[in-house]
XYZ file of C-alpha atoms in Angstrom:
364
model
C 114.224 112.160 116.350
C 117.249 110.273 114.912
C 119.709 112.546 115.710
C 118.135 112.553 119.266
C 118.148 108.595 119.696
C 120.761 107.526 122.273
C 120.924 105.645 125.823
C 122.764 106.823 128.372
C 126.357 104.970 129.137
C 126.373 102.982 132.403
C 128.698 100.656 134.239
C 129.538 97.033 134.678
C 132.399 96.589 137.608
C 134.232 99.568 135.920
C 133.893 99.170 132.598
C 131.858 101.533 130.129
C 128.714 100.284 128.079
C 127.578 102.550 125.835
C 124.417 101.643 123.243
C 124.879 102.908 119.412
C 122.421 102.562 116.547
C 123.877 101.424 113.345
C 122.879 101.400 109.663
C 121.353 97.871 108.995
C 121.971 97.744 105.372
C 119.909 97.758 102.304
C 115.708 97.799 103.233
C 113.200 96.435 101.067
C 109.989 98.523 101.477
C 106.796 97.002 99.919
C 104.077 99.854 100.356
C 99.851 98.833 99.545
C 97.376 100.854 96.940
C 95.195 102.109 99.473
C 97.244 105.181 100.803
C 100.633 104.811 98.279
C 102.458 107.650 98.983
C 101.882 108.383 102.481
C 102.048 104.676 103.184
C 105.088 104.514 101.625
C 106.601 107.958 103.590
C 106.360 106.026 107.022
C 108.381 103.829 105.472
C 111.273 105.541 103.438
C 111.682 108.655 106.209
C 112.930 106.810 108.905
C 114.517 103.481 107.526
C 117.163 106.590 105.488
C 117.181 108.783 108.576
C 118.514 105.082 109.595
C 121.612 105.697 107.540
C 120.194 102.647 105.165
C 119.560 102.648 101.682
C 116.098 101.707 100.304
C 114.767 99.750 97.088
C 110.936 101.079 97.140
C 108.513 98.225 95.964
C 105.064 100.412 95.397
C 102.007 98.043 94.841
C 101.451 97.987 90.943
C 98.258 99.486 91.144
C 99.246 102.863 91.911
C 102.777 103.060 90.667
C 103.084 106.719 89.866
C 103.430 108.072 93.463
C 106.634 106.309 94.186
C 108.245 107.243 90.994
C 107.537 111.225 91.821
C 108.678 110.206 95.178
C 111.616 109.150 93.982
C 112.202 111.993 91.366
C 111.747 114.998 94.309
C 114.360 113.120 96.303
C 117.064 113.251 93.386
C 115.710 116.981 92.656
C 116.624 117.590 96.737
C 120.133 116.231 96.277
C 119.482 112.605 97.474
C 123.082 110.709 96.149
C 122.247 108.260 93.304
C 121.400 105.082 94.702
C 119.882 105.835 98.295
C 116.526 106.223 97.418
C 115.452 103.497 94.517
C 112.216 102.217 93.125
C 111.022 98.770 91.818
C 108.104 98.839 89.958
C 106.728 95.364 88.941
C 104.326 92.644 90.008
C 104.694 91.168 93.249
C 105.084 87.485 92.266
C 107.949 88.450 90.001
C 109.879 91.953 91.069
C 108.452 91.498 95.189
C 109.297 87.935 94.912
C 112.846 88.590 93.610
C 113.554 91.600 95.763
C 112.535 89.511 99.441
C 114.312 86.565 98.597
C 117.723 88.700 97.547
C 120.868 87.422 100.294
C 121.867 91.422 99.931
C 118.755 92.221 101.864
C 118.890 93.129 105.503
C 115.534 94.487 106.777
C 112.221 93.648 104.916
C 109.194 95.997 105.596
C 105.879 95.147 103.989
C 102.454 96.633 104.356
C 99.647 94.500 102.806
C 97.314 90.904 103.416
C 97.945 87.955 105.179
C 98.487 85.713 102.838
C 101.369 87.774 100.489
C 102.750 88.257 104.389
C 103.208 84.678 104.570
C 104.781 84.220 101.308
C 106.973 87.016 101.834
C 107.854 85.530 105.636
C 108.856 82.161 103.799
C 110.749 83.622 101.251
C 112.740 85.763 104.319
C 113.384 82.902 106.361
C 116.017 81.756 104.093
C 118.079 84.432 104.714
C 116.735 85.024 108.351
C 116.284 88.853 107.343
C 114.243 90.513 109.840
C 110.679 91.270 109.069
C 107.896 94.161 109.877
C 104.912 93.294 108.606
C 101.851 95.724 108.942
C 98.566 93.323 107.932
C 94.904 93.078 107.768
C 92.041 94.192 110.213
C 88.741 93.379 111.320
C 88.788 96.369 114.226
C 86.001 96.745 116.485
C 83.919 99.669 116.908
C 82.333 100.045 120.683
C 79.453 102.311 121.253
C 78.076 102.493 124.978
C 75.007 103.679 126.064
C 76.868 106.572 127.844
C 78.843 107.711 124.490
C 77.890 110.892 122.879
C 75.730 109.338 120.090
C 76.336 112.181 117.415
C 80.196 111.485 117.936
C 79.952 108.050 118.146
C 77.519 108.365 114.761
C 80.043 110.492 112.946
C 83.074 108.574 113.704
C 81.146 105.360 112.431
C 79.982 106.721 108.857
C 83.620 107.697 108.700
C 84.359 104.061 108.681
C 83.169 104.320 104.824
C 86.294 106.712 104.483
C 88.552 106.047 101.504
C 85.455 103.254 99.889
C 86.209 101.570 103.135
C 89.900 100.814 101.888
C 91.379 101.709 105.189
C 93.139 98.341 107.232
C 92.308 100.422 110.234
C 88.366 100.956 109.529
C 86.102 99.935 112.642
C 84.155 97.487 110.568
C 82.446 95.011 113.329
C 79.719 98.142 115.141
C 79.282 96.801 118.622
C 76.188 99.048 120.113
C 74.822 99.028 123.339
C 71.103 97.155 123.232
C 69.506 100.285 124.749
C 71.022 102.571 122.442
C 70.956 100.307 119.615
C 67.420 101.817 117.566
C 68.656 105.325 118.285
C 71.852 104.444 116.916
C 70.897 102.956 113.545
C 68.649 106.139 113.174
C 71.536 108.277 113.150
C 73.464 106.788 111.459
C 71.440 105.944 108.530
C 70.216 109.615 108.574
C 73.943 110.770 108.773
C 75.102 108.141 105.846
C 72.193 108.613 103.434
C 73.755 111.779 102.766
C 77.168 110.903 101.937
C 77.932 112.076 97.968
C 79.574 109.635 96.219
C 81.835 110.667 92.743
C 84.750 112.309 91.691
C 87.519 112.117 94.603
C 88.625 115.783 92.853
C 85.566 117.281 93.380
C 85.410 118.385 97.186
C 81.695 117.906 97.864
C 82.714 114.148 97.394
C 82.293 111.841 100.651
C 83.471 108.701 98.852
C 85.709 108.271 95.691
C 85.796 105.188 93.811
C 87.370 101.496 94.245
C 90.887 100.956 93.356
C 90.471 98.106 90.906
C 87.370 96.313 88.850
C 88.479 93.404 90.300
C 88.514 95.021 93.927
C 84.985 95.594 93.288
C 84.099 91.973 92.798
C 85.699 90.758 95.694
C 83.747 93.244 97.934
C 80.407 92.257 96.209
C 81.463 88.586 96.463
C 81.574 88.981 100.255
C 78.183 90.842 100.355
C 76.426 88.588 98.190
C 77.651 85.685 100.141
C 76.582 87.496 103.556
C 73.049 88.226 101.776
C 72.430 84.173 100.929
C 73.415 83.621 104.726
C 70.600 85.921 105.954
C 72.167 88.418 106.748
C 69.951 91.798 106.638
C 70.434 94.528 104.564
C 70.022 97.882 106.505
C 72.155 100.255 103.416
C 73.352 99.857 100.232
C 73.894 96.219 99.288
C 75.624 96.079 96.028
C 77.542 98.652 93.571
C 76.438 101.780 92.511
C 75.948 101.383 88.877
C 75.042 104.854 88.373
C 78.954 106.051 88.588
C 80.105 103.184 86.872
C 81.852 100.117 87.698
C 84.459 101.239 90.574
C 81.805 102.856 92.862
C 80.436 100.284 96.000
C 77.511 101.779 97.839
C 77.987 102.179 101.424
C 76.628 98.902 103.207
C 75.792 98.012 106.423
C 74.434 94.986 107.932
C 72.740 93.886 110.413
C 71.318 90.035 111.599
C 74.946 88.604 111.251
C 76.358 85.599 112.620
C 79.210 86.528 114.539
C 81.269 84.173 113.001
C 80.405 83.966 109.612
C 82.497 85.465 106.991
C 81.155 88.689 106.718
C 81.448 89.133 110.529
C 85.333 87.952 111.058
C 87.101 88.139 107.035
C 88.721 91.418 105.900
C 86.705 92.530 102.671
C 88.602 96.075 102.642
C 85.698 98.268 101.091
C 82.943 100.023 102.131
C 81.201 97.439 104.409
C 79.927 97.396 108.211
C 78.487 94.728 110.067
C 76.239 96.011 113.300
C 75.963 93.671 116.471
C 74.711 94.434 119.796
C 75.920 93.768 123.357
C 74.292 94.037 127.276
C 77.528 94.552 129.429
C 81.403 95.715 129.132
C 82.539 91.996 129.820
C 80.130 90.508 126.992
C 81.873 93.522 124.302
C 85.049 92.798 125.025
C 85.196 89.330 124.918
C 83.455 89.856 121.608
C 85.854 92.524 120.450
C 88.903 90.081 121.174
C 87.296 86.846 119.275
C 89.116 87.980 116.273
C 92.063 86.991 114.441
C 92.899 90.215 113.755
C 94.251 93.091 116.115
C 95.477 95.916 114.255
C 93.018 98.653 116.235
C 90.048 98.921 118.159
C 87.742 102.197 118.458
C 85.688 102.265 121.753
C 83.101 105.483 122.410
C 81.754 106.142 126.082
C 81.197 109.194 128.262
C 82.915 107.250 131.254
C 87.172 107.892 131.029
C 87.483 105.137 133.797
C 85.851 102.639 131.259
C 87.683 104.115 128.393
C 90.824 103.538 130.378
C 89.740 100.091 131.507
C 88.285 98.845 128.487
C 91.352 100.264 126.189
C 93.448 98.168 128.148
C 91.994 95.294 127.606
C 91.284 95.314 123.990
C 93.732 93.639 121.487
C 94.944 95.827 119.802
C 98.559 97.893 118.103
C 96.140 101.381 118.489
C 93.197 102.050 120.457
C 91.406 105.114 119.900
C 88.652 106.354 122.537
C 85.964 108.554 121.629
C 87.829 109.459 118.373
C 89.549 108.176 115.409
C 92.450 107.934 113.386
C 94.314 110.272 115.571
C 97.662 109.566 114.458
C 101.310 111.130 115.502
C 104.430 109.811 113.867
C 105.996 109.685 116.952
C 103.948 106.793 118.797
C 104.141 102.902 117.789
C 102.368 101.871 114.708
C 101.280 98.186 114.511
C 99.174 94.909 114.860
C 98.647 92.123 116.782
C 97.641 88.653 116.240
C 97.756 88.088 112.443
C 97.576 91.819 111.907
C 101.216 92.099 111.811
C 104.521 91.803 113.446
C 107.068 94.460 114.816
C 106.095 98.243 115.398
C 107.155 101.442 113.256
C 106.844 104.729 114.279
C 109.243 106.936 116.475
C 112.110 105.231 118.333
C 110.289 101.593 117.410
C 111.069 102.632 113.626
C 115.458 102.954 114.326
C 115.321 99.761 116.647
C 114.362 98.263 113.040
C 115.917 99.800 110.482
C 118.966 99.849 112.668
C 120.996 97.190 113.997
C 121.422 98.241 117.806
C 124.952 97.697 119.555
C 126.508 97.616 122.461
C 129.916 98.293 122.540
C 132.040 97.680 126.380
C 134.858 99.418 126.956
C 137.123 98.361 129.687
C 139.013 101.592 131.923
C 142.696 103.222 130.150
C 145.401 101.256 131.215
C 143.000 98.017 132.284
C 145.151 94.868 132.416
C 143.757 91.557 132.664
């Protein structure tokens, strides 16, 4: 794709403009623990098919994937120095890295809140940022979806311990459908195996972190003393030890409480209901958050019309996680700024100029 990236010339009262995409520099690339080394792929392929070089900041909870990352490019013939990893805590080697006046494109995949420090630390140099955040997505079921699909694609939600930014995590379900629904799905996720990621009858592996666990039980104890109801799981599973969080779901929530609108990255669903397309949407939008959006219905004129009105950086109807390298990748709101992915990754990682070029022999 970089070698195809180009805009055709065109004129200005004679003279030639023609668009070029150059090398921005050196990019600091801060990739998350949930997904380390591909995470960190859609960064490094296309900021050095950029021309850049890269200083790789992997999340210091899963440090090893960079490294090997690092070691196949120097076995491929990578020159010394393109391709180089950082490994370190954030609020000393991240810290250091952003805030470096060598920097010229920043690129960091993570929360909110280490976005805004990072942002700060940025501004003083006024390098350019994409920042890939948090979600809260929506999940819409209609009383027209296929239910088994729609089912399927919702216990799939628990994918990865429910360490996935993308997961549909707020369940919107059509009141008529709503009984049938939980029926299904409870059916479909009481048989989920969790255990040993390496063993492949596993469902769902383990938390990344002890202390990953207790923030996820924090927020479901906390929704638990607000009334909200209990409809699976609830609380770890002690019989694997301490990184293992039984799929939840609840149900009963406040729409606004903390359970309903926060982030807690792990394997936990709230359920609500809704009567009409206008009530689900609004509902879907009252977020801070608009990294993706998952809607399920048998109608494609209300997939198309209620994809479009979603906010959203990827809307996926009557499937999920359908992902091509070529398309944008991104949020909205406080889900993130900037888009990677195809042509959005070079207009990045590269600084894009436009050079004029008046005709031979032009005099002024």
């Amino acid at each position: 794709m970089a070698q195809e990236l180009g805009h055709p010339d065109f004129e200005t009262r004679g003279h030639r403009n023609h668009v070029s995409w150059d090398p921005a520099g050196v990019c600091v690339l801060i990739s998350p623990w949930n997904a380390p080394l591909m995470l960190a792929t859609w960064k490094v392929a296309p900021a050095l098919a950029a021309g850049n070089t890269v200083v790789l900041k992997p999340s210091e909870w899963s440090p090893l994937t960079a490294s090997l990352l690092a070691d196949i490019a120097a076995e491929a013939g990578l020159p010394d120095g393109v391709l180089n990893v950082v490994q370190g805590i954030g609020e000393e080697a991240g810290a250091a890295l952003v805030a470096h006046a060598g920097v010229r494109r920043i690129s960091f995949t993570g929360s909110v809140p280490t976005a805004k420090v990072i942002a700060r630390a940025a501004a003083a140099n006024l390098t350019p940022l994409s920042l890939e955040l948090g979600g809260k997505s929506p999940f819409l079921v209609f009383a027209d979806a296929d239910l088994d699909l729609a089912v399927a694609n919702a216990v799939e939600q628990y994918d990865n311990a429910g360490q996935v930014c993308l997961s549909g995590t707020r369940l919107y379900v059509e009141e008529s459908v709503r009984d049938e629904f939980v029926r299904r799905f409870l059916d479909r996720a009481g048989q989920l195996k969790q255990g040993d990621p390496r063993d492949e009858a596993t469902d769902i592996g383990p938390s990344i972190h002890p202390d990953h666990v207790s923030r996820v039980d924090g927020f479901v104890q906390r929704a638990k003393q607000a009334g909200a109801k209990v409809l699976l799981g609830g609380g770890p599973n002690t019989d694997l030890g301490g990184l293992y969080y039984r799929p939840t779901l609840f149900t009963d929530v406040d729409p606004h409480s903390e359970i309903a609108t926060e982030e807690v990255f792990g394997p936990v669903l709230v359920l609500h209901t809704f009567r009409d397309e206008d009530e689900v949407v609004a509902a879907a939008n009252d977020s801070a958050f608009g990294l993706a959006a998952m809607l399920f219905t048998g109608d494609p004129e209300r997939a198309g019309r209620v994809a479009a009105r979603l906010v959203a950086g990827t809307v996926w109807a009557n499937c999920f996680f359908v992902r091509d390298l070529r398309a944008p990748f991104g949020g909205a709101r406080q889900s993130g700024i900037g888009r990677e992915g195809g042509t959005w990754s070079f207009d990045f990682y590269c600084e894009v100029k436009n050079s004029v070029f008046a005709p031979v022999g032009w005099r002024s």
